[in-house]
């Protein structure tokens, strides 16, 4: 764990103000050309491209994707699923993590501190689809408790991280 923290803080120390501007621009619209990104951050194309390549090589930029409206493709229900486990062994966690990670309905999966062991964000088409997912989840490994909370309305949803200043 300390290696991840150390690597993360080393990467953030190497980011200058222009790198941070590039990250903000790309998070807003990754389809822009290198020339357009360069214009927005005050660089010509070649230095801008080199910085983007370095950010990708350093793992700061993980990938560039298209964001899709889940409702427009028939995935109208978002569910936040809290999971408690009676077993905290490494073998159990490995099996659970593999099972949950293979479920396409799971958009995010976290190990938590506090009264819940794991939290999942799940998207499905309807209640019947969620029931199928739920049955698959509870049959994967023994679980102590599963609590489902259904989102009524999405009030805020962003993908762009707030890039801290230098």
Short mmCIF file of C-alpha atoms in Angstrom, two decimals:
data_model
loop_
_atom_site.label_atom_id
_atom_site.label_comp_id
_atom_site.label_asym_id
_atom_site.label_seq_id
_atom_site.Cartn_x
_atom_site.Cartn_y
_atom_site.Cartn_z
CA UNK A 1 0.00 0.00 0.00
CA UNK A 2 2.79 2.45 0.78
CA UNK A 3 4.26 1.80 -2.69
CA UNK A 4 1.01 2.98 -4.28
CA UNK A 5 0.91 6.07 -2.07
CA UNK A 6 4.58 6.80 -2.75
CA UNK A 7 4.18 6.36 -6.51
CA UNK A 8 1.08 8.58 -6.49
CA UNK A 9 2.81 11.39 -4.62
CA UNK A 10 5.93 11.10 -6.83
CA UNK A 11 3.80 11.42 -9.96
CA UNK A 12 1.94 14.45 -8.58
CA UNK A 13 5.25 16.17 -7.72
CA UNK A 14 6.43 15.76 -11.33
CA UNK A 15 3.30 17.38 -12.75
CA UNK A 16 3.79 21.02 -13.53
CA UNK A 17 1.10 23.61 -14.24
CA UNK A 18 0.98 22.77 -17.97
CA UNK A 19 0.63 19.03 -17.29
CA UNK A 20 -2.26 19.85 -14.98
CA UNK A 21 -3.91 22.04 -17.65
CA UNK A 22 -3.53 19.20 -20.16
CA UNK A 23 -5.23 16.82 -17.72
CA UNK A 24 -8.12 19.23 -17.20
CA UNK A 25 -8.58 19.70 -20.96
CA UNK A 26 -8.42 15.96 -21.69
CA UNK A 27 -10.88 15.17 -18.90
CA UNK A 28 -13.31 17.63 -20.43
CA UNK A 29 -12.90 16.41 -24.03
CA UNK A 30 -10.42 13.69 -24.95
CA UNK A 31 -11.47 13.83 -28.60
CA UNK A 32 -9.64 17.13 -29.15
CA UNK A 33 -6.65 17.06 -31.47
CA UNK A 34 -3.18 17.57 -30.02
CA UNK A 35 -3.09 20.98 -31.75
CA UNK A 36 -6.35 22.02 -30.04
CA UNK A 37 -5.11 20.82 -26.66
CA UNK A 38 -1.83 22.65 -27.23
CA UNK A 39 -3.69 25.86 -28.08
CA UNK A 40 -5.69 25.62 -24.87
CA UNK A 41 -2.62 25.09 -22.67
CA UNK A 42 -0.17 27.36 -24.50
CA UNK A 43 2.03 24.78 -26.25
CA UNK A 44 2.74 23.85 -29.84
CA UNK A 45 1.73 20.36 -31.00
CA UNK A 46 5.02 18.49 -30.55
CA UNK A 47 5.73 19.45 -26.92
CA UNK A 48 2.06 18.93 -26.09
CA UNK A 49 2.10 15.44 -27.68
CA UNK A 50 5.28 14.54 -25.78
CA UNK A 51 3.70 15.58 -22.49
CA UNK A 52 0.56 13.55 -23.21
CA UNK A 53 2.72 10.53 -24.07
CA UNK A 54 4.67 10.96 -20.81
CA UNK A 55 1.44 11.26 -18.81
CA UNK A 56 0.22 8.03 -20.41
CA UNK A 57 3.56 6.24 -19.89
CA UNK A 58 3.64 7.33 -16.23
CA UNK A 59 0.13 5.97 -15.71
CA UNK A 60 -1.35 9.38 -14.92
CA UNK A 61 -3.66 9.04 -17.93
CA UNK A 62 -5.07 5.54 -17.68
CA UNK A 63 -7.11 5.51 -20.91
CA UNK A 64 -9.37 7.66 -23.07
CA UNK A 65 -12.99 6.60 -23.34
CA UNK A 66 -16.42 7.69 -24.56
CA UNK A 67 -18.95 8.42 -21.83
CA UNK A 68 -22.33 6.86 -22.56
CA UNK A 69 -25.71 7.90 -21.14
CA UNK A 70 -26.87 4.78 -19.30
CA UNK A 71 -30.56 5.68 -19.69
CA UNK A 72 -30.28 6.00 -23.47
CA UNK A 73 -28.98 2.44 -23.74
CA UNK A 74 -31.65 0.99 -21.48
CA UNK A 75 -29.80 0.84 -18.16
CA UNK A 76 -32.20 2.97 -16.14
CA UNK A 77 -31.51 1.71 -12.62
CA UNK A 78 -28.47 2.52 -10.50
CA UNK A 79 -28.03 0.51 -7.33
CA UNK A 80 -25.54 1.00 -4.53
CA UNK A 81 -24.90 -2.39 -2.96
CA UNK A 82 -23.32 -2.69 0.50
CA UNK A 83 -21.78 -6.05 1.31
CA UNK A 84 -20.73 -7.37 4.70
CA UNK A 85 -18.65 -10.53 5.02
CA UNK A 86 -18.10 -12.86 7.94
CA UNK A 87 -14.92 -14.15 6.26
CA UNK A 88 -11.99 -11.76 5.84
CA UNK A 89 -9.41 -14.25 4.61
CA UNK A 90 -7.24 -13.57 1.60
CA UNK A 91 -8.64 -16.62 -0.21
CA UNK A 92 -12.23 -15.44 0.30
CA UNK A 93 -11.41 -11.91 -0.87
CA UNK A 94 -9.63 -13.22 -3.98
CA UNK A 95 -12.64 -15.37 -4.91
CA UNK A 96 -15.10 -12.55 -4.17
CA UNK A 97 -13.06 -9.96 -6.08
CA UNK A 98 -12.76 -12.25 -9.12
CA UNK A 99 -16.48 -13.01 -9.10
CA UNK A 100 -17.59 -9.39 -8.71
CA UNK A 101 -15.01 -8.08 -11.19
CA UNK A 102 -16.38 -10.45 -13.84
CA UNK A 103 -19.94 -9.09 -13.49
CA UNK A 104 -20.51 -6.47 -16.21
CA UNK A 105 -23.28 -4.77 -14.21
CA UNK A 106 -20.73 -3.67 -11.58
CA UNK A 107 -19.38 -0.27 -12.54
CA UNK A 108 -17.36 0.37 -9.38
CA UNK A 109 -16.19 -1.92 -6.59
CA UNK A 110 -14.56 -0.73 -3.36
CA UNK A 111 -13.27 -2.29 -0.16
CA UNK A 112 -14.48 0.01 2.59
CA UNK A 113 -13.58 1.07 6.11
CA UNK A 114 -16.41 1.32 8.61
CA UNK A 115 -19.55 -0.72 9.10
CA UNK A 116 -19.67 -2.03 5.50
CA UNK A 117 -16.93 -4.20 4.02
CA UNK A 118 -17.53 -3.61 0.28
CA UNK A 119 -19.51 -1.16 -1.83
CA UNK A 120 -20.59 -1.73 -5.41
CA UNK A 121 -22.20 0.62 -7.91
CA UNK A 122 -24.36 -1.47 -10.20
CA UNK A 123 -26.34 -0.47 -13.30
CA UNK A 124 -29.15 -2.59 -14.69
CA UNK A 125 -32.14 -2.23 -17.01
CA UNK A 126 -34.90 -2.99 -14.52
CA UNK A 127 -35.82 -4.67 -11.25
CA UNK A 128 -35.90 -8.12 -12.85
CA UNK A 129 -32.35 -7.60 -14.13
CA UNK A 130 -31.27 -6.54 -10.66
CA UNK A 131 -32.82 -9.68 -9.18
CA UNK A 132 -30.80 -11.81 -11.61
CA UNK A 133 -27.65 -9.88 -10.63
CA UNK A 134 -28.46 -10.20 -6.91
CA UNK A 135 -28.87 -13.97 -7.15
CA UNK A 136 -25.56 -14.22 -9.02
CA UNK A 137 -23.85 -12.09 -6.34
CA UNK A 138 -25.12 -14.03 -3.34
CA UNK A 139 -24.26 -17.37 -4.94
CA UNK A 140 -20.64 -16.35 -5.69
CA UNK A 141 -19.31 -16.65 -2.12
CA UNK A 142 -20.81 -16.75 1.39
CA UNK A 143 -21.91 -13.24 2.48
CA UNK A 144 -23.08 -12.00 5.87
CA UNK A 145 -25.32 -9.19 4.61
CA UNK A 146 -26.20 -7.47 1.34
CA UNK A 147 -28.08 -4.16 1.33
CA UNK A 148 -29.31 -2.56 -1.88
CA UNK A 149 -30.04 1.15 -2.20
CA UNK A 150 -31.75 2.28 -5.39
CA UNK A 151 -30.96 5.73 -6.78
CA UNK A 152 -34.10 7.78 -7.39
CA UNK A 153 -32.42 10.66 -9.22
CA UNK A 154 -28.89 11.44 -10.35
CA UNK A 155 -28.17 14.95 -9.12
CA UNK A 156 -24.47 15.19 -9.88
CA UNK A 157 -22.18 12.91 -11.81
CA UNK A 158 -18.77 13.94 -13.07
CA UNK A 159 -15.82 12.02 -14.42
CA UNK A 160 -13.25 14.82 -14.33
CA UNK A 161 -11.08 14.78 -11.22
CA UNK A 162 -10.41 18.14 -9.58
CA UNK A 163 -6.76 18.47 -10.58
CA UNK A 164 -5.01 20.24 -7.69
CA UNK A 165 -2.79 23.21 -8.51
CA UNK A 166 0.99 22.95 -8.35
#
